[in-house]
Amino acid sequence: MSGVGEMNEILLRPKVEFDVPVEAEVISPDLFAEKSHEEIGSLPVFLGNRKMCLKDLFEIEGQSSTNIVLEGDFSRVKKIGYGMSRGKIHIKGNVGMHTGATMKGGEIIVEGDAMDWLGAEMNGGLIWVKGSVGHFAGASYWGSKHGMNRGMILIEGNTGNEVGKKMRRGTIAIKGKTGDFLGVGMIGGTILAFSETGERPGAEMKRGSIVLFLENCTNPPPLLPTFTYNCTYSPTFLRVYLKTLRKLGFPVKEEYISGKYRRYNGDIVELGKGEILIYEP
Amino acid sequence: METISATCPFCGCLCDDIQIVVENGKVLEVKNGCSISKTLFTHHDPDDLVPQIEGKKASLEEALDRAASIIRQARFPLVFGLSMTSCEAQRKAVELAEFIGGNIDSTSTFCHGPTTLAMQSVGEPTCTLGEIKNRADLVVFWGCNPVEAHPRHIARYSVSPKGLFNPAGRRGRTVVTVDVRATPTARVSDIFLQIQPHKDYEVFEVLRALLKGKDLRIDSVGGIPLDALKDLVNKMKSCKFGIILFGMGLTMTRGRHLNIEAAISLVRDLNQFTKFLIIPMRGHYNVTGADAVLTWQTGYPYALNFSRGYPQYNPGEFTTVDLLRRKEVDAALILASDPMASLPRQASSYLEEIPFVVLDCRKSYSASFATVFIPVAASGVSISGTAYRMDGVPVLLKKVLDSPHPTDEQVLDGILKRLRQR
Amino acid sequence: MKSWKFLLITGRSLKQGQAAEQGKFSPEYINETTTVEIGKEDAEKLGLSDGMEVKLKNTCGEGIFHVRISQGLPSGILFIPYGPSANLLIPAETGGTGMPGCKGIDVELLKER
Amino acid sequence: MRIMWINGVEIEDTFAEAFKMYAARIIVTAVNRQWALEAATKLSGFATSIIACGCEAGIEAEISPEETPDGRPGVSVLLFTMGKKGMEEQLLNRIGQTVMTCPTTACFNGVTSQEKVKVGGKLRYFGDGFQISKLLGERRFWRIPVMEGEFLVEDYFGIQPAVGGGNFLILGETPEQTLKAAERAAEASRSVKGVVLPFPGGIVRSGSKAGSRYKFLRASTNTAFCPTIREQVKSELPPGVNCVLEIVIDGLDEEVIRQSMKRGIEAACIEGIKRISAGNYGGKLGPFHFYLHELFKQ
Amino acid sequence: MIRITKGKVYDPINGINGKELDIWVDGGKIVQVGDAPDLVAERIIDAEGCIVMPGGIDIHSHIAGGKVNLGRKLRPEDHRKDVVPRTETTRSGVGHSIPSTFVTGYRYAQMGYTMVMEAAMPPLTAKHTHEELHDIPIIDKGSYTLMGNNHFILKFIEKGEIEKVKSFISWLLKTTKGYTIKIVNPCGVESWKWGKNVENIDQQAADYAVTPRQLISILSQIADELGLPHSIHLHCNNIGVPGNYETTVESMKATGTNRVHVTHAQFNSYGGKGWADIHSKAREVVEYVNEHPNVTFDAGQIVFGDTTTMTADGPWQYRLYLLSGNKWVNADVEMETSAGIVPYTFRKKSLVNAVQWAIGLELMLLAEDPWRAFMTTDHPNGGPFTFYPQIIKLLMSRAAREEMIAQLPRRALERISLPQITREYSLYEIAIITRAAPSKLLGLHQKGHLGVGADADIAIYRENPDVEKVFSSVQYLLKDGEVVVENGIVLKSTSGRILYVDPGEEGDIEEYIREEFEKFYTVTLDGYGVPENYLERGECVSCG
């Protein structure tokens, strides 16, 4: 992780507290690369319905970099890193909706919280949120056939509902609590949820894996009746996933790696080839 | 004294067989209408309404000027309501929202918005209400209570009428109600399945699994014995024409759009066995029209934003309750709805912090808090036009009584004209 | 003051629909939208009868309602017709869907003396 | 002609001639070291010479749990073939028959390369429709249900150009001394990462030459180095040599072969060894020529 | 007065093939063609290096109404990738496969089209169709009224009361402000109301002793008797089903010598017993057309890519849902018709799709008489109308076709005859199939040509070696004599006409059906139709 003041990075700070939403998909390494300070400052953003320049809303330091640092409250700034394919955005604060949605590559690190649609329909890259996130992280947008298609989303805090909705590939790991309908309609991919989860995880999933560790969870929600228990075992693939997370620096307890898991398959109203693995302490 | 044909502008049934006896601008009698319809036409008394600015009487011109100035200054305004007015006014509202680069949302937001979301995920096998009348031998009311919310639905469309291929009427149909409480609708049904709150999703899943011939190791779900559900599935599979009619009992409970998705998926799957369709029971008389007009003009039915000059759609982001709860909008224009009465207080209280304009044909809660209130003539009472029934059938609204007030369309046009001159 | 936990359902009632047409400030409308229905069994257990005032409260807010005993309600569930009063108790969180959860809300019922 | 001696052993001024091959690295993990080795041994079994085994293979190293993808003890096996197609066939058959069948194992690719062959992606059909695909980053794995649980195998295995047939010959006075030298040589040669010695114990006694008097044979015994017929042929054996053993080395590139040959030769130069030589075909067959003297320059 | 000068004029109705001629426009009409020393123009449009044609006419497109709108509502994911911001002169919206109304008008106009016929209007929701048509700017419009599964028509035929059928049709056209009789999967859609279908044209409907053959025969007869400007517009039974070409040929035969237009014939020209051996029967279908002057057809060409299929053919759409697994909308309309919607992606790699693609082109290229063959994609079923320029290019260039054929699965080649077809359309022929013939087919005298007295709907395209570029965007479009598009940019959002017919032979049928109507419909008879005030610029086209 890079700190402020490092060579060759671009630093943005909001000039004011935004009272209406800002749309700023131009805050993206793809667009900041090979642009002068002046050119970056002239990129278009929307403050509500007013089209403005980036420099009207933000203090900008630096130029021509794929390494972007955001300082301050960006919780009303939407679409940061939308569709980005490379480079890095480090957000030292909270961030608004659609952060990293449809991104194809690169890295986004959020020190604070992120709002809904984080990494929605993403196609690659890494998003790491230290705080909590809203609904629909890694999900499909309304009407779409599938959500996240590749890449990785790591969340240390809690999440809202329908995380990983209709995801097809990729990995989502959540340290904190997750909301209802985790991995609803999943087509593939892997979700690892370390704490408590809301109701109906895996509903309507066709394929894919949801792993529940239910840490500190005294009263886990019952699975849907359309999931059926198969066996208790130690899935090797899970060891690979957990080791990979650890290598990246995401906290994973040793006992999970060698642990046993109850395997349920479902959702039998759909294809039924999905699975929920529940850690057995 | 004359008798005028009318269409009742109350609920999504849009009964167009109302006969109103009028004398000297007073309604003497409402024939064919339900009790609400009768009240609606007889209690219509627009004369005591005047335009107001900050609670003080103003001229229409002053009110329009002030409304335009509020909207002109706004950077993230909201146009909300739309469901109790004609399509003609709705068109104008879209034009206004687009022109000002605002958000526009209808009351679908808190009635059948989730139904739209489900439809966008899995589709919707549906039909017009006449198909039920003419063919249905199995009618399932799920989380809806037409006896109180759509008072003539049962008599006119779904249960009692004798149809082309169902000459026996009520006797030719099995009626099932699934609800948390034994509503009056449940009491007129052949079968009532009392479901625990928030358990609709599980029950649909079990029905779908049973339909697929899966064995389930449970005795009951959501408070309903498995045997009762097996029986229901058998009835569904073996009927000639089945219909599910559903309401807020599905859209507003935990699971929301996913409850509907499960219901639609069940109905869709049933078509491998027989004919089975589903219709949402839309509440306000022209909320379906709001969906339709917005969709044909913009591609999307509600929860729209025009900040960037083109429509963006995202329920959860541009829906009224969320915009208000997150305190994002900086002005609002409300027509044909009363959010101060109908939205959660946690959300609607924010309206008191921003300037907002209300157009209404009667005194509403929102009107009394509005920065600018402009009384308008009531569509379907004092203005003709088009409205869409819950099943998407367009119905003519008729003028019955005169009104001293302008129409929604005229007021919106007045505001738009002022915004254009600058 | 003693309190009991209930799940609150809000919804349409015929009277509410009719009364709204009589006017949002009509006594009929105000009366109907400040009514809370409770099942017979629960009412007996709590010693409530028609017309008695109770307070309902949750994390969203609170309001005073008068009791109407209803045949159709199962134990543990209350019903209030849609309206400004019911809306005091409805959370504005929409789960990212735009739709607040207007049915099956956790409330506490407190008996007014 | 220059003469070179190591520890009193003559190093002949000749070269080992080696061929282009393709290599794959297979990481086999299991619940413990024993089971990983068990599978790896079977996987690399009967794979001494491309001539009749279809591939050449051997165990490269044991891998600690920290270094394996699944955190369990592992063994890496290098497998060499002449072509891509042969590699696909060999990996499919061998992993299918020796790793999948072995309790607790999983099987990972150990080569990052553009070129690759499908393995898990074909083995998956054994799952009869119940196999599950997992994509982690750019790597895809297949989970194949088996009676014991699940067999995890990587979708594709990378293959890279490699070198096969690095070698040297140990010419000794007695069979005892020669075998001892060869054993030492094999151990030293093997200690280089990226090589395997495909023959039993890393040693081959039946070195061959190209061609034969029989039309149907492509190779036959290396007559020039066979002591028992020394006088019947044009022999390469100096006087006093009664036994010759060969060390054959396959490696991922020239450099590792060089290292391996060097270490092996050094270890082989013990008492009772007369000379170190190498096998070649006059430079006509293989593009890689490892001159023995050059190994020890610089 | 506007003078268009120095352009190469293609006007097949008047036999003009690329000649440089001045065209003089005034009061929305063409007032003079050629030199006119006496006339003074206020504006001269220099069309040097341009092609001048009458405005394009699309005879079959799904642009408005309940089903189209459900399609829009169904597919936010389709809209998101094609957004259209508002400008000073135009409204905003979305495009791709089901464009919003305003965008529909703009995009047709930008391609040089000035008239489009909505291909399927259910009577019960005709008001909806007209409300949307009202919001489609610039172009003239009309709608075909769905009748092939109407209760009254089936009942009257069953009872042999053919005169009543005729009166009813006359009444229904007037009441719905429709343009002609649309028939979709006759009797099959009625059966679909019970989840069934008919499998051939001699199988009776589920609830009526009437066969598709009878219905097609009687309705084609009535269309001629009523003198409707356009013939019956027939979507045959068994659409999309391998082996269906026989049904198509039988359906054409059923009309005898009465006029019949077979729509989106591509979807109805398949051989084979199933998907495994599907192959082209375009030749067999076209042969019948070539030999029978009473028959016309349009292609229903498919375009590779994502689109939204929507027809009034409920059972077919359900079948397509089962095949694709995509989301499915069904919308049955009481007493009359049905509709279905399924998103679908045509893939080059798909054998079936490749065969379908070839069949559409084969039909167009094998048809001997360009006056009876029409270019359509059955928008949006085969693909969005915005792909017309690509199809024109394929018709005009064998090389372009070969380039595409090279990308198809090789197994497809033995199932089609397209690779062997050498014909290339000329610009003149393109002007026939997209302008002159459509106006003739619709019975319009003031459209589709540039003669004196014609409506001044004129498309001026800049010449370019790449024909696709030529037809993608007009240099100028004149609608009713006004320049509404210049250099591809919409300058003015005008309102087009709504064309409809009133054959005037309804007699007292309205009163005759009143009781039954009100018993089985859920709306009053008086509230059923489309009042005049829905038609901002209504124009009744005369019959007979």
Coordinates of N, CA and C in Angstrom, one line a residue, chain A residues 19-21 23 25 46-50 76 78-79 97-98 115-117 141-143 161-162 165-166 180-181 184 198-200 203-204 224-226 229 267-270, chain B residues 72-77 100-101 117 120-121 198 201-202 205-206 208-209 212 214 216 218 254-255 257-259 261 307-308 312-318 326-328 330:
Chain A
D19 N -23.6 18.3 -0.8 CA -25.0 18.2 -0.3 C -25.8 17.4 -1.3
V20 N -25.4 17.3 -2.5 CA -26.1 16.4 -3.5 C -25.0 15.5 -4.1
P21 N -25.5 14.4 -4.7 CA -24.5 13.4 -5.2 C -23.7 13.9 -6.3
E23 N -21.3 12.6 -9.6 CA -20.9 11.4 -10.4 C -19.6 11.7 -11.0
E25 N -17.1 9.1 -12.6 CA -16.4 8.0 -13.1 C -15.1 8.3 -13.8
F46 N -20.3 15.5 -12.5 CA -21.6 16.1 -12.3 C -21.9 16.3 -10.8
L47 N -22.2 17.5 -10.5 CA -22.6 17.8 -9.1 C -24.1 17.9 -9.3
G48 N -24.9 16.9 -8.9 CA -26.3 16.8 -9.2 C -26.4 17.0 -10.7
N49 N -27.2 18.0 -11.1 CA -27.4 18.2 -12.6 C -26.5 19.2 -13.2
R50 N -25.5 19.7 -12.4 CA -24.6 20.7 -12.9 C -23.3 20.0 -13.4
R76 N -20.5 10.8 -1.0 CA -21.5 11.1 -2.0 C -21.0 11.2 -3.4
K78 N -20.0 9.2 -6.6 CA -20.4 7.9 -7.1 C -19.5 7.5 -8.3
K79 N -19.4 6.2 -8.6 CA -18.7 5.6 -9.8 C -17.2 5.8 -9.8
M97 N -21.6 5.3 -4.0 CA -22.1 4.1 -4.7 C -21.3 3.8 -6.0
H98 N -21.4 2.6 -6.4 CA -20.9 2.1 -7.7 C -19.3 2.1 -7.8
M115 N -20.5 2.5 -0.2 CA -22.0 2.3 -0.3 C -22.4 1.2 -1.3
D116 N -23.7 1.2 -1.7 CA -24.2 0.1 -2.5 C -23.4 0.0 -3.9
W117 N -23.6 -1.2 -4.4 CA -23.1 -1.5 -5.8 C -21.6 -1.5 -5.9
Y141 N -26.5 -5.6 -12.0 CA -27.5 -4.5 -12.0 C -28.9 -5.1 -12.3
W142 N -29.9 -4.3 -12.0 CA -31.3 -4.7 -12.3 C -31.4 -5.1 -13.8
G143 N -31.9 -6.3 -14.0 CA -32.2 -6.8 -15.3 C -31.1 -7.6 -15.9
N161 N -27.6 -6.4 1.8 CA -28.2 -7.5 1.2 C -27.7 -7.8 -0.2
E162 N -28.0 -9.1 -0.6 CA -27.8 -9.5 -2.0 C -26.3 -9.3 -2.5
K165 N -25.0 -11.1 -5.9 CA -26.2 -11.5 -6.6 C -25.9 -11.9 -8.1
K166 N -26.3 -13.1 -8.5 CA -26.1 -13.6 -9.8 C -24.6 -13.6 -10.3
D180 N -29.2 -10.2 4.1 CA -30.1 -11.2 3.5 C -29.6 -11.6 2.1
F181 N -30.0 -12.8 1.7 CA -29.9 -13.2 0.3 C -28.4 -13.1 -0.2
V184 N -27.5 -14.6 -3.8 CA -28.8 -14.9 -4.4 C -28.6 -15.1 -6.0
G198 N -27.4 -13.1 7.0 CA -28.8 -12.8 7.1 C -29.6 -14.0 6.6
E199 N -30.9 -13.8 6.3 CA -31.7 -14.9 5.8 C -31.4 -15.3 4.4
R200 N -31.7 -16.6 4.1 CA -31.8 -17.1 2.8 C -30.5 -17.0 2.0
A203 N -30.1 -18.4 -2.0 CA -31.4 -18.6 -2.7 C -31.3 -18.6 -4.2
E204 N -32.0 -19.5 -4.8 CA -32.0 -19.6 -6.3 C -30.6 -19.8 -7.0
L224 N -32.5 -22.5 3.6 CA -33.8 -22.7 3.0 C -34.1 -24.2 2.9
P225 N -35.4 -24.6 2.9 CA -35.7 -26.1 2.9 C -35.2 -26.7 1.5
T226 N -34.9 -25.8 0.6 CA -34.5 -26.4 -0.7 C -33.0 -26.5 -0.8
Y229 N -28.5 -31.5 2.9 CA -27.2 -31.9 3.5 C -26.6 -33.1 2.8
D267 N -29.6 -24.5 -5.1 CA -31.0 -24.5 -4.6 C -31.8 -25.4 -5.6
I268 N -32.4 -26.4 -5.0 CA -33.0 -27.5 -5.9 C -34.2 -26.9 -6.7
V269 N -34.7 -25.7 -6.4 CA -35.7 -25.2 -7.4 C -35.0 -24.7 -8.6
E270 N -33.7 -24.5 -8.6 CA -33.0 -24.1 -9.8 C -32.2 -25.3 -10.2
Chain B
R72 N -35.7 25.8 -10.4 CA -34.6 26.3 -11.2 C -33.3 26.3 -10.4
Q73 N -33.4 26.6 -9.1 CA -32.2 26.6 -8.3 C -31.7 25.2 -7.9
A74 N -32.6 24.3 -8.0 CA -32.3 22.9 -7.4 C -31.2 22.3 -8.3
R75 N -30.3 21.6 -7.6 CA -29.3 20.8 -8.4 C -29.7 19.3 -8.4
F76 N -30.5 18.9 -7.5 CA -30.9 17.5 -7.4 C -32.3 17.3 -7.0
P77 N -33.2 17.9 -7.9 CA -34.6 17.9 -7.5 C -35.3 16.6 -7.8
I100 N -35.3 19.7 -16.3 CA -34.6 20.2 -15.1 C -33.4 19.3 -14.7
G101 N -33.3 18.2 -15.4 CA -32.2 17.2 -15.0 C -32.4 16.7 -13.6
L117 N -38.9 -5.1 -10.4 CA -37.5 -5.6 -10.3 C -37.5 -7.1 -10.6
Q120 N -38.0 -7.8 -14.2 CA -36.7 -7.5 -15.0 C -35.7 -8.7 -14.8
S121 N -35.9 -9.5 -13.8 CA -35.1 -10.6 -13.6 C -35.5 -11.9 -14.3
H198 N -43.4 -12.8 6.8 CA -42.0 -12.9 6.2 C -41.7 -14.3 5.7
Y201 N -41.4 -16.3 1.0 CA -40.3 -16.8 0.1 C -40.1 -18.3 0.3
E202 N -40.0 -18.7 1.5 CA -39.8 -20.1 1.8 C -41.0 -21.0 1.2
E205 N -40.6 -21.3 -2.4 CA -39.5 -22.3 -2.7 C -40.0 -23.7 -2.6
V206 N -40.7 -23.9 -1.5 CA -41.2 -25.3 -1.3 C -42.2 -25.7 -2.4
R208 N -42.3 -24.6 -5.4 CA -41.5 -24.9 -6.6 C -40.8 -26.2 -6.6
A209 N -40.3 -26.6 -5.4 CA -39.6 -27.8 -5.3 C -40.6 -29.0 -5.4
K212 N -41.4 -29.6 -8.9 CA -40.4 -30.3 -9.6 C -40.3 -31.8 -9.1
K214 N -39.6 -32.9 -6.1 CA -38.6 -33.1 -5.1 C -39.2 -33.5 -3.8
L216 N -39.1 -33.3 0.2 CA -38.5 -32.4 1.2 C -38.7 -33.0 2.6
I218 N -39.3 -31.9 5.5 CA -39.9 -31.0 6.4 C -41.4 -31.4 6.6
R254 N -40.1 -9.0 4.0 CA -38.7 -9.3 3.8 C -38.5 -10.2 2.6
G255 N -37.6 -9.8 1.8 CA -37.5 -10.5 0.5 C -37.9 -9.7 -0.7
H257 N -38.6 -7.9 -3.7 CA -38.7 -8.3 -5.1 C -38.4 -9.8 -5.3
L258 N -37.6 -10.4 -4.4 CA -37.3 -11.8 -4.5 C -38.5 -12.7 -4.2
N259 N -39.4 -12.2 -3.3 CA -40.7 -12.9 -3.1 C -41.4 -13.0 -4.4
E261 N -40.1 -12.7 -7.4 CA -39.4 -13.5 -8.4 C -39.7 -14.9 -8.1
S307 N -29.9 13.7 -14.3 CA -28.8 14.6 -14.1 C -27.9 14.8 -15.3
R308 N -27.7 13.8 -16.0 CA -26.7 13.8 -17.1 C -27.4 14.0 -18.5
Q312 N -31.2 7.7 -16.3 CA -30.5 6.6 -15.6 C -31.5 6.0 -14.7
Y313 N -31.4 4.7 -14.6 CA -32.4 4.0 -13.8 C -31.7 3.2 -12.7
N314 N -32.2 3.4 -11.5 CA -31.6 2.5 -10.4 C -32.5 2.6 -9.1
P315 N -33.4 1.7 -9.0 CA -34.2 1.6 -7.7 C -33.2 1.3 -6.6
G316 N -33.4 2.0 -5.5 CA -32.4 1.9 -4.4 C -31.6 3.1 -4.4
E317 N -31.3 3.7 -5.6 CA -30.5 4.9 -5.7 C -31.4 6.1 -6.0
F318 N -32.3 5.9 -7.0 CA -33.1 7.1 -7.3 C -34.6 6.9 -6.9
R326 N -31.6 9.5 2.6 CA -30.2 9.9 2.5 C -30.0 11.4 2.4
K327 N -31.2 12.1 2.4 CA -31.1 13.6 2.4 C -30.3 14.1 1.2
E328 N -30.6 13.5 0.0 CA -29.8 13.9 -1.2 C -30.5 15.0 -2.0
D330 N -32.6 18.3 -3.1 CA -32.6 19.7 -2.5 C -33.9 20.4 -2.9

